[in-house]
């Protein structure tokens, strides 16, 4: 190969690499927008329900003059308005273009926001969404990416669990190991040991296709989860038993335990 041909080849390879990187960035943006769109649709229905609650109890308070009825109506209006405020705050947090760099992040707040966004979806499928969230130290992370991770795990758990079942989210600190542990557990179908080693492979899926909500079946969700955890220098572990359920545990380093050089993306 002549020097000129080698130079052209190197230039072509560099150009191809730049094109691939650009396409990867566009794909990530599309994934973020798809997640935001799905959750906005869910939140819109929930927000409408809260507005109807406010409207109906306003009418009740106007019709009845006694203090007891009006106090009850005002309390229900206050509660519904408070939840509506939290709901819109959660959507705005997801929509915000958070810093793309690693920074100390309140994981408990992210979990609370995500649970609030998905509550209605779980009620629709007659599932109990339970959570036990301890006060934990901040982790070094990207808020939007960690929320996408949790959304994927919760949607997977919901799809694997029959009506009447439960999905439980727990968050606790392990100071001795310098990490925070996030676990999503369900009592659904479980995963066969024959395929457990493949679940984080891109485009591998145990589902036949999207469910009634249009989600799942592409084999992208768990592969993306693994990618996000790896980018946060964390670990992801799965425990499963057929017919009994599955638990995904995410271990992320506490922000204060990382060397200062590792706190910059």
PDB file of N, CA, C and O in Angstrom, residues 141-208:
ATOM      1  N   UNK A 141     -22.939  10.269  39.929  1.00  0.00           N
ATOM      2  CA  UNK A 141     -23.689   9.782  38.774  1.00  0.00           C
ATOM      3  C   UNK A 141     -24.296  10.880  37.933  1.00  0.00           C
ATOM      4  O   UNK A 141     -24.183  12.071  38.227  1.00  0.00           O
ATOM      5  N   UNK A 142     -24.980  10.459  36.869  1.00  0.00           N
ATOM      6  CA  UNK A 142     -25.754  11.331  35.986  1.00  0.00           C
ATOM      7  C   UNK A 142     -27.230  11.050  36.259  1.00  0.00           C
ATOM      8  O   UNK A 142     -27.705   9.935  36.028  1.00  0.00           O
ATOM      9  N   UNK A 143     -27.941  12.041  36.744  1.00  0.00           N
ATOM     10  CA  UNK A 143     -29.320  11.836  37.182  1.00  0.00           C
ATOM     11  C   UNK A 143     -30.232  11.246  36.134  1.00  0.00           C
ATOM     12  O   UNK A 143     -30.985  10.306  36.405  1.00  0.00           O
ATOM     13  N   UNK A 144     -30.186  11.778  34.910  1.00  0.00           N
ATOM     14  CA  UNK A 144     -31.074  11.274  33.861  1.00  0.00           C
ATOM     15  C   UNK A 144     -30.794   9.816  33.531  1.00  0.00           C
ATOM     16  O   UNK A 144     -31.708   9.016  33.290  1.00  0.00           O
ATOM     17  N   UNK A 145     -29.510   9.465  33.487  1.00  0.00           N
ATOM     18  CA  UNK A 145     -29.145   8.087  33.161  1.00  0.00           C
ATOM     19  C   UNK A 145     -29.598   7.130  34.260  1.00  0.00           C
ATOM     20  O   UNK A 145     -30.102   6.035  33.982  1.00  0.00           O
ATOM     21  N   UNK A 146     -29.446   7.527  35.502  1.00  0.00           N
ATOM     22  CA  UNK A 146     -29.881   6.669  36.611  1.00  0.00           C
ATOM     23  C   UNK A 146     -31.398   6.517  36.612  1.00  0.00           C
ATOM     24  O   UNK A 146     -31.924   5.449  36.940  1.00  0.00           O
ATOM     25  N   UNK A 147     -32.116   7.562  36.217  1.00  0.00           N
ATOM     26  CA  UNK A 147     -33.567   7.450  36.132  1.00  0.00           C
ATOM     27  C   UNK A 147     -33.979   6.516  34.998  1.00  0.00           C
ATOM     28  O   UNK A 147     -34.904   5.711  35.140  1.00  0.00           O
ATOM     29  N   UNK A 148     -33.298   6.590  33.878  1.00  0.00           N
ATOM     30  CA  UNK A 148     -33.578   5.675  32.763  1.00  0.00           C
ATOM     31  C   UNK A 148     -33.326   4.228  33.190  1.00  0.00           C
ATOM     32  O   UNK A 148     -34.073   3.315  32.824  1.00  0.00           O
ATOM     33  N   UNK A 149     -32.254   4.014  33.947  1.00  0.00           N
ATOM     34  CA  UNK A 149     -31.944   2.685  34.468  1.00  0.00           C
ATOM     35  C   UNK A 149     -33.105   2.154  35.300  1.00  0.00           C
ATOM     36  O   UNK A 149     -33.583   1.024  35.091  1.00  0.00           O
ATOM     37  N   UNK A 150     -33.593   2.972  36.227  1.00  0.00           N
ATOM     38  CA  UNK A 150     -34.670   2.532  37.107  1.00  0.00           C
ATOM     39  C   UNK A 150     -35.972   2.316  36.338  1.00  0.00           C
ATOM     40  O   UNK A 150     -36.704   1.346  36.595  1.00  0.00           O
ATOM     41  N   UNK A 151     -36.272   3.199  35.388  1.00  0.00           N
ATOM     42  CA  UNK A 151     -37.483   3.031  34.575  1.00  0.00           C
ATOM     43  C   UNK A 151     -37.455   1.700  33.836  1.00  0.00           C
ATOM     44  O   UNK A 151     -38.439   0.960  33.814  1.00  0.00           O
ATOM     45  N   UNK A 152     -36.328   1.372  33.231  1.00  0.00           N
ATOM     46  CA  UNK A 152     -36.209   0.104  32.502  1.00  0.00           C
ATOM     47  C   UNK A 152     -36.426  -1.094  33.423  1.00  0.00           C
ATOM     48  O   UNK A 152     -37.128  -2.050  33.070  1.00  0.00           O
ATOM     49  N   UNK A 153     -35.831  -1.058  34.606  1.00  0.00           N
ATOM     50  CA  UNK A 153     -35.982  -2.174  35.536  1.00  0.00           C
ATOM     51  C   UNK A 153     -37.421  -2.304  36.021  1.00  0.00           C
ATOM     52  O   UNK A 153     -37.947  -3.418  36.146  1.00  0.00           O
ATOM     53  N   UNK A 154     -38.073  -1.174  36.290  1.00  0.00           N
ATOM     54  CA  UNK A 154     -39.458  -1.223  36.763  1.00  0.00           C
ATOM     55  C   UNK A 154     -40.408  -1.692  35.666  1.00  0.00           C
ATOM     56  O   UNK A 154     -41.336  -2.467  35.927  1.00  0.00           O
ATOM     57  N   UNK A 155     -40.198  -1.240  34.442  1.00  0.00           N
ATOM     58  CA  UNK A 155     -41.048  -1.686  33.336  1.00  0.00           C
ATOM     59  C   UNK A 155     -40.862  -3.182  33.098  1.00  0.00           C
ATOM     60  O   UNK A 155     -41.835  -3.921  32.890  1.00  0.00           O
ATOM     61  N   UNK A 156     -39.617  -3.662  33.152  1.00  0.00           N
ATOM     62  CA  UNK A 156     -39.362  -5.097  33.005  1.00  0.00           C
ATOM     63  C   UNK A 156     -40.064  -5.896  34.093  1.00  0.00           C
ATOM     64  O   UNK A 156     -40.678  -6.943  33.828  1.00  0.00           O
ATOM     65  N   UNK A 157     -39.980  -5.400  35.330  1.00  0.00           N
ATOM     66  CA  UNK A 157     -40.619  -6.096  36.451  1.00  0.00           C
ATOM     67  C   UNK A 157     -42.131  -6.113  36.286  1.00  0.00           C
ATOM     68  O   UNK A 157     -42.792  -7.134  36.530  1.00  0.00           O
ATOM     69  N   UNK A 158     -42.685  -4.996  35.857  1.00  0.00           N
ATOM     70  CA  UNK A 158     -44.135  -4.924  35.644  1.00  0.00           C
ATOM     71  C   UNK A 158     -44.581  -5.916  34.579  1.00  0.00           C
ATOM     72  O   UNK A 158     -45.587  -6.609  34.722  1.00  0.00           O
ATOM     73  N   UNK A 159     -43.811  -6.017  33.492  1.00  0.00           N
ATOM     74  CA  UNK A 159     -44.181  -6.919  32.399  1.00  0.00           C
ATOM     75  C   UNK A 159     -44.068  -8.388  32.799  1.00  0.00           C
ATOM     76  O   UNK A 159     -44.762  -9.234  32.243  1.00  0.00           O
ATOM     77  N   UNK A 160     -43.211  -8.680  33.762  1.00  0.00           N
ATOM     78  CA  UNK A 160     -42.991 -10.075  34.166  1.00  0.00           C
ATOM     79  C   UNK A 160     -43.936 -10.532  35.270  1.00  0.00           C
ATOM     80  O   UNK A 160     -43.932 -11.707  35.645  1.00  0.00           O
ATOM     81  N   UNK A 161     -44.775  -9.617  35.788  1.00  0.00           N
ATOM     82  CA  UNK A 161     -45.578  -9.911  36.966  1.00  0.00           C
ATOM     83  C   UNK A 161     -47.066  -9.884  36.631  1.00  0.00           C
ATOM     84  O   UNK A 161     -47.553  -8.948  35.999  1.00  0.00           O
ATOM     85  N   UNK A 162     -47.771 -10.915  37.075  1.00  0.00           N
ATOM     86  CA  UNK A 162     -49.201 -11.011  36.804  1.00  0.00           C
ATOM     87  C   UNK A 162     -49.999 -10.108  37.736  1.00  0.00           C
ATOM     88  O   UNK A 162     -49.514  -9.695  38.794  1.00  0.00           O
ATOM     89  N   UNK A 163     -51.240  -9.804  37.337  1.00  0.00           N
ATOM     90  CA  UNK A 163     -52.127  -8.976  38.153  1.00  0.00           C
ATOM     91  C   UNK A 163     -52.226  -9.558  39.563  1.00  0.00           C
ATOM     92  O   UNK A 163     -52.322 -10.772  39.748  1.00  0.00           O
ATOM     93  N   UNK A 164     -52.180  -8.667  40.555  1.00  0.00           N
ATOM     94  CA  UNK A 164     -52.220  -9.096  41.946  1.00  0.00           C
ATOM     95  C   UNK A 164     -50.842  -9.277  42.551  1.00  0.00           C
ATOM     96  O   UNK A 164     -50.721  -9.441  43.773  1.00  0.00           O
ATOM     97  N   UNK A 165     -49.813  -9.241  41.718  1.00  0.00           N
ATOM     98  CA  UNK A 165     -48.453  -9.406  42.213  1.00  0.00           C
ATOM     99  C   UNK A 165     -47.878  -8.097  42.718  1.00  0.00           C
ATOM    100  O   UNK A 165     -48.565  -7.082  42.808  1.00  0.00           O
ATOM    101  N   UNK A 166     -46.591  -8.136  43.040  1.00  0.00           N
ATOM    102  CA  UNK A 166     -45.968  -6.928  43.573  1.00  0.00           C
ATOM    103  C   UNK A 166     -44.610  -6.689  42.924  1.00  0.00           C
ATOM    104  O   UNK A 166     -43.956  -7.601  42.418  1.00  0.00           O
ATOM    105  N   UNK A 167     -44.209  -5.441  42.951  1.00  0.00           N
ATOM    106  CA  UNK A 167     -42.852  -5.037  42.599  1.00  0.00           C
ATOM    107  C   UNK A 167     -42.368  -4.167  43.754  1.00  0.00           C
ATOM    108  O   UNK A 167     -43.058  -3.221  44.154  1.00  0.00           O
ATOM    109  N   UNK A 168     -41.199  -4.487  44.285  1.00  0.00           N
ATOM    110  CA  UNK A 168     -40.703  -3.790  45.471  1.00  0.00           C
ATOM    111  C   UNK A 168     -39.357  -3.136  45.166  1.00  0.00           C
ATOM    112  O   UNK A 168     -38.451  -3.778  44.635  1.00  0.00           O
ATOM    113  N   UNK A 169     -39.248  -1.864  45.521  1.00  0.00           N
ATOM    114  CA  UNK A 169     -38.003  -1.121  45.323  1.00  0.00           C
ATOM    115  C   UNK A 169     -37.413  -0.815  46.701  1.00  0.00           C
ATOM    116  O   UNK A 169     -38.106  -0.257  47.567  1.00  0.00           O
ATOM    117  N   UNK A 170     -36.160  -1.177  46.913  1.00  0.00           N
ATOM    118  CA  UNK A 170     -35.496  -0.865  48.173  1.00  0.00           C
ATOM    119  C   UNK A 170     -34.197  -0.111  47.888  1.00  0.00           C
ATOM    120  O   UNK A 170     -33.552  -0.321  46.861  1.00  0.00           O
ATOM    121  N   UNK A 171     -33.864   0.763  48.811  1.00  0.00           N
ATOM    122  CA  UNK A 171     -32.639   1.548  48.692  1.00  0.00           C
ATOM    123  C   UNK A 171     -31.979   1.607  50.065  1.00  0.00           C
ATOM    124  O   UNK A 171     -32.618   1.982  51.055  1.00  0.00           O
ATOM    125  N   UNK A 172     -30.728   1.218  50.133  1.00  0.00           N
ATOM    126  CA  UNK A 172     -30.014   1.239  51.405  1.00  0.00           C
ATOM    127  C   UNK A 172     -28.535   1.486  51.162  1.00  0.00           C
ATOM    128  O   UNK A 172     -28.022   1.295  50.049  1.00  0.00           O
ATOM    129  N   UNK A 173     -27.875   1.906  52.221  1.00  0.00           N
ATOM    130  CA  UNK A 173     -26.436   2.175  52.132  1.00  0.00           C
ATOM    131  C   UNK A 173     -25.654   1.011  52.705  1.00  0.00           C
ATOM    132  O   UNK A 173     -26.115   0.311  53.610  1.00  0.00           O
ATOM    133  N   UNK A 174     -24.469   0.798  52.147  1.00  0.00           N
ATOM    134  CA  UNK A 174     -23.526  -0.176  52.680  1.00  0.00           C
ATOM    135  C   UNK A 174     -22.201   0.560  52.897  1.00  0.00           C
ATOM    136  O   UNK A 174     -21.303   0.508  52.062  1.00  0.00           O
ATOM    137  N   UNK A 175     -22.112   1.312  54.022  1.00  0.00           N
ATOM    138  CA  UNK A 175     -20.936   2.165  54.246  1.00  0.00           C
ATOM    139  C   UNK A 175     -19.618   1.398  54.263  1.00  0.00           C
ATOM    140  O   UNK A 175     -18.590   1.908  53.809  1.00  0.00           O
ATOM    141  N   UNK A 176     -19.667   0.159  54.786  1.00  0.00           N
ATOM    142  CA  UNK A 176     -18.441  -0.633  54.848  1.00  0.00           C
ATOM    143  C   UNK A 176     -17.853  -0.878  53.466  1.00  0.00           C
ATOM    144  O   UNK A 176     -16.632  -0.878  53.276  1.00  0.00           O
ATOM    145  N   UNK A 177     -18.730  -1.075  52.479  1.00  0.00           N
ATOM    146  CA  UNK A 177     -18.276  -1.309  51.105  1.00  0.00           C
ATOM    147  C   UNK A 177     -18.190  -0.007  50.311  1.00  0.00           C
ATOM    148  O   UNK A 177     -17.767  -0.019  49.152  1.00  0.00           O
ATOM    149  N   UNK A 178     -18.609   1.123  50.930  1.00  0.00           N
ATOM    150  CA  UNK A 178     -18.564   2.397  50.227  1.00  0.00           C
ATOM    151  C   UNK A 178     -19.527   2.476  49.058  1.00  0.00           C
ATOM    152  O   UNK A 178     -19.207   3.058  48.019  1.00  0.00           O
ATOM    153  N   UNK A 179     -20.732   1.913  49.244  1.00  0.00           N
ATOM    154  CA  UNK A 179     -21.673   1.872  48.132  1.00  0.00           C
ATOM    155  C   UNK A 179     -23.108   2.002  48.597  1.00  0.00           C
ATOM    156  O   UNK A 179     -23.431   1.807  49.782  1.00  0.00           O
ATOM    157  N   UNK A 180     -23.975   2.351  47.638  1.00  0.00           N
ATOM    158  CA  UNK A 180     -25.417   2.390  47.844  1.00  0.00           C
ATOM    159  C   UNK A 180     -26.028   1.270  47.014  1.00  0.00           C
ATOM    160  O   UNK A 180     -25.612   1.038  45.872  1.00  0.00           O
ATOM    161  N   UNK A 181     -26.996   0.563  47.603  1.00  0.00           N
ATOM    162  CA  UNK A 181     -27.586  -0.605  46.934  1.00  0.00           C
ATOM    163  C   UNK A 181     -29.053  -0.323  46.607  1.00  0.00           C
ATOM    164  O   UNK A 181     -29.862  -0.067  47.483  1.00  0.00           O
ATOM    165  N   UNK A 182     -29.367  -0.386  45.324  1.00  0.00           N
ATOM    166  CA  UNK A 182     -30.732  -0.215  44.823  1.00  0.00           C
ATOM    167  C   UNK A 182     -31.206  -1.567  44.299  1.00  0.00           C
ATOM    168  O   UNK A 182     -30.551  -2.172  43.450  1.00  0.00           O
ATOM    169  N   UNK A 183     -32.354  -2.040  44.800  1.00  0.00           N
ATOM    170  CA  UNK A 183     -32.869  -3.351  44.391  1.00  0.00           C
ATOM    171  C   UNK A 183     -34.303  -3.228  43.887  1.00  0.00           C
ATOM    172  O   UNK A 183     -35.130  -2.564  44.515  1.00  0.00           O
ATOM    173  N   UNK A 184     -34.573  -3.856  42.756  1.00  0.00           N
ATOM    174  CA  UNK A 184     -35.934  -3.951  42.206  1.00  0.00           C
ATOM    175  C   UNK A 184     -36.293  -5.428  42.175  1.00  0.00           C
ATOM    176  O   UNK A 184     -35.673  -6.213  41.461  1.00  0.00           O
ATOM    177  N   UNK A 185     -37.289  -5.795  42.970  1.00  0.00           N
ATOM    178  CA  UNK A 185     -37.665  -7.206  43.129  1.00  0.00           C
ATOM    179  C   UNK A 185     -39.126  -7.404  42.749  1.00  0.00           C
ATOM    180  O   UNK A 185     -39.980  -6.568  43.065  1.00  0.00           O
ATOM    181  N   UNK A 186     -39.418  -8.503  42.052  1.00  0.00           N
ATOM    182  CA  UNK A 186     -40.808  -8.826  41.719  1.00  0.00           C
ATOM    183  C   UNK A 186     -41.090 -10.282  42.044  1.00  0.00           C
ATOM    184  O   UNK A 186     -40.170 -11.067  42.272  1.00  0.00           O
ATOM    185  N   UNK A 187     -42.367 -10.643  42.085  1.00  0.00           N
ATOM    186  CA  UNK A 187     -42.743 -12.049  42.274  1.00  0.00           C
ATOM    187  C   UNK A 187     -43.389 -12.581  41.000  1.00  0.00           C
ATOM    188  O   UNK A 187     -44.398 -13.268  41.016  1.00  0.00           O
ATOM    189  N   UNK A 188     -42.757 -12.251  39.880  1.00  0.00           N
ATOM    190  CA  UNK A 188     -43.277 -12.625  38.571  1.00  0.00           C
ATOM    191  C   UNK A 188     -42.805 -13.975  38.082  1.00  0.00           C
ATOM    192  O   UNK A 188     -42.551 -14.898  38.869  1.00  0.00           O
ATOM    193  N   UNK A 189     -42.639 -14.072  36.768  1.00  0.00           N
ATOM    194  CA  UNK A 189     -42.376 -15.368  36.134  1.00  0.00           C
ATOM    195  C   UNK A 189     -40.969 -15.899  36.368  1.00  0.00           C
ATOM    196  O   UNK A 189     -40.731 -17.099  36.288  1.00  0.00           O
ATOM    197  N   UNK A 190     -40.024 -15.004  36.650  1.00  0.00           N
ATOM    198  CA  UNK A 190     -38.638 -15.441  36.783  1.00  0.00           C
ATOM    199  C   UNK A 190     -37.986 -15.651  35.419  1.00  0.00           C
ATOM    200  O   UNK A 190     -38.625 -15.535  34.376  1.00  0.00           O
ATOM    201  N   UNK A 191     -36.688 -15.938  35.442  1.00  0.00           N
ATOM    202  CA  UNK A 191     -35.913 -16.116  34.208  1.00  0.00           C
ATOM    203  C   UNK A 191     -35.269 -17.502  34.219  1.00  0.00           C
ATOM    204  O   UNK A 191     -34.686 -17.912  35.230  1.00  0.00           O
ATOM    205  N   UNK A 192     -35.368 -18.201  33.113  1.00  0.00           N
ATOM    206  CA  UNK A 192     -34.785 -19.534  33.016  1.00  0.00           C
ATOM    207  C   UNK A 192     -33.269 -19.482  33.135  1.00  0.00           C
ATOM    208  O   UNK A 192     -32.613 -18.583  32.589  1.00  0.00           O
ATOM    209  N   UNK A 193     -32.693 -20.451  33.834  1.00  0.00           N
ATOM    210  CA  UNK A 193     -31.241 -20.524  33.961  1.00  0.00           C
ATOM    211  C   UNK A 193     -30.570 -20.776  32.608  1.00  0.00           C
ATOM    212  O   UNK A 193     -29.388 -20.487  32.433  1.00  0.00           O
ATOM    213  N   UNK A 194     -31.331 -21.268  31.653  1.00  0.00           N
ATOM    214  CA  UNK A 194     -30.773 -21.534  30.321  1.00  0.00           C
ATOM    215  C   UNK A 194     -30.391 -20.248  29.591  1.00  0.00           C
ATOM    216  O   UNK A 194     -29.524 -20.265  28.710  1.00  0.00           O
ATOM    217  N   UNK A 195     -31.055 -19.148  29.953  1.00  0.00           N
ATOM    218  CA  UNK A 195     -30.807 -17.893  29.230  1.00  0.00           C
ATOM    219  C   UNK A 195     -30.277 -16.780  30.132  1.00  0.00           C
ATOM    220  O   UNK A 195     -30.017 -15.677  29.652  1.00  0.00           O
ATOM    221  N   UNK A 196     -30.122 -17.055  31.420  1.00  0.00           N
ATOM    222  CA  UNK A 196     -29.740 -15.999  32.356  1.00  0.00           C
ATOM    223  C   UNK A 196     -28.435 -15.323  31.947  1.00  0.00           C
ATOM    224  O   UNK A 196     -28.248 -14.112  32.153  1.00  0.00           O
ATOM    225  N   UNK A 197     -27.525 -16.070  31.343  1.00  0.00           N
ATOM    226  CA  UNK A 197     -26.226 -15.503  30.957  1.00  0.00           C
ATOM    227  C   UNK A 197     -26.333 -14.601  29.729  1.00  0.00           C
ATOM    228  O   UNK A 197     -25.363 -13.909  29.377  1.00  0.00           O
ATOM    229  N   UNK A 198     -27.504 -14.581  29.088  1.00  0.00           N
ATOM    230  CA  UNK A 198     -27.663 -13.779  27.870  1.00  0.00           C
ATOM    231  C   UNK A 198     -28.448 -12.488  28.080  1.00  0.00           C
ATOM    232  O   UNK A 198     -28.546 -11.669  27.162  1.00  0.00           O
ATOM    233  N   UNK A 199     -29.014 -12.291  29.262  1.00  0.00           N
ATOM    234  CA  UNK A 199     -30.004 -11.220  29.418  1.00  0.00           C
ATOM    235  C   UNK A 199     -29.434  -9.815  29.220  1.00  0.00           C
ATOM    236  O   UNK A 199     -30.180  -8.887  28.915  1.00  0.00           O
ATOM    237  N   UNK A 200     -28.127  -9.648  29.393  1.00  0.00           N
ATOM    238  CA  UNK A 200     -27.540  -8.322  29.190  1.00  0.00           C
ATOM    239  C   UNK A 200     -26.952  -8.152  27.786  1.00  0.00           C
ATOM    240  O   UNK A 200     -26.356  -7.112  27.491  1.00  0.00           O
ATOM    241  N   UNK A 201     -27.125  -9.172  26.943  1.00  0.00           N
ATOM    242  CA  UNK A 201     -26.649  -9.062  25.556  1.00  0.00           C
ATOM    243  C   UNK A 201     -27.590  -8.156  24.766  1.00  0.00           C
ATOM    244  O   UNK A 201     -28.818  -8.272  24.880  1.00  0.00           O
ATOM    245  N   UNK A 202     -27.042  -7.255  23.932  1.00  0.00           N
ATOM    246  CA  UNK A 202     -27.904  -6.399  23.117  1.00  0.00           C
ATOM    247  C   UNK A 202     -28.824  -7.221  22.219  1.00  0.00           C
ATOM    248  O   UNK A 202     -28.400  -8.219  21.620  1.00  0.00           O
ATOM    249  N   UNK A 203     -30.089  -6.828  22.191  1.00  0.00           N
ATOM    250  CA  UNK A 203     -31.123  -7.387  21.317  1.00  0.00           C
ATOM    251  C   UNK A 203     -31.556  -8.805  21.697  1.00  0.00           C
ATOM    252  O   UNK A 203     -32.321  -9.431  20.965  1.00  0.00           O
ATOM    253  N   UNK A 204     -31.101  -9.286  22.856  1.00  0.00           N
ATOM    254  CA  UNK A 204     -31.640 -10.562  23.339  1.00  0.00           C
ATOM    255  C   UNK A 204     -32.853 -10.264  24.217  1.00  0.00           C
ATOM    256  O   UNK A 204     -32.807  -9.404  25.095  1.00  0.00           O
ATOM    257  N   UNK A 205     -33.944 -10.998  23.993  1.00  0.00           N
ATOM    258  CA  UNK A 205     -35.151 -10.793  24.782  1.00  0.00           C
ATOM    259  C   UNK A 205     -35.879 -12.111  24.970  1.00  0.00           C
ATOM    260  O   UNK A 205     -35.905 -12.952  24.065  1.00  0.00           O
ATOM    261  N   UNK A 206     -36.472 -12.279  26.143  1.00  0.00           N
ATOM    262  CA  UNK A 206     -37.312 -13.453  26.396  1.00  0.00           C
ATOM    263  C   UNK A 206     -38.759 -13.178  25.997  1.00  0.00           C
ATOM    264  O   UNK A 206     -39.595 -14.074  26.047  1.00  0.00           O
ATOM    265  N   UNK A 207     -39.057 -11.927  25.607  1.00  0.00           N
ATOM    266  CA  UNK A 207     -40.421 -11.556  25.217  1.00  0.00           C
ATOM    267  C   UNK A 207     -40.607 -11.768  23.719  1.00  0.00           C
ATOM    268  O   UNK A 207     -39.662 -11.659  22.942  1.00  0.00           O
ATOM    269  N   UNK A 208     -41.845 -12.034  23.324  1.00  0.00           N
ATOM    270  CA  UNK A 208     -42.157 -12.240  21.915  1.00  0.00           C
ATOM    271  C   UNK A 208     -42.294 -10.924  21.166  1.00  0.00           C
ATOM    272  O   UNK A 208     -42.223 -10.883  19.941  1.00  0.00           O
TER     273      UNK A 208
END
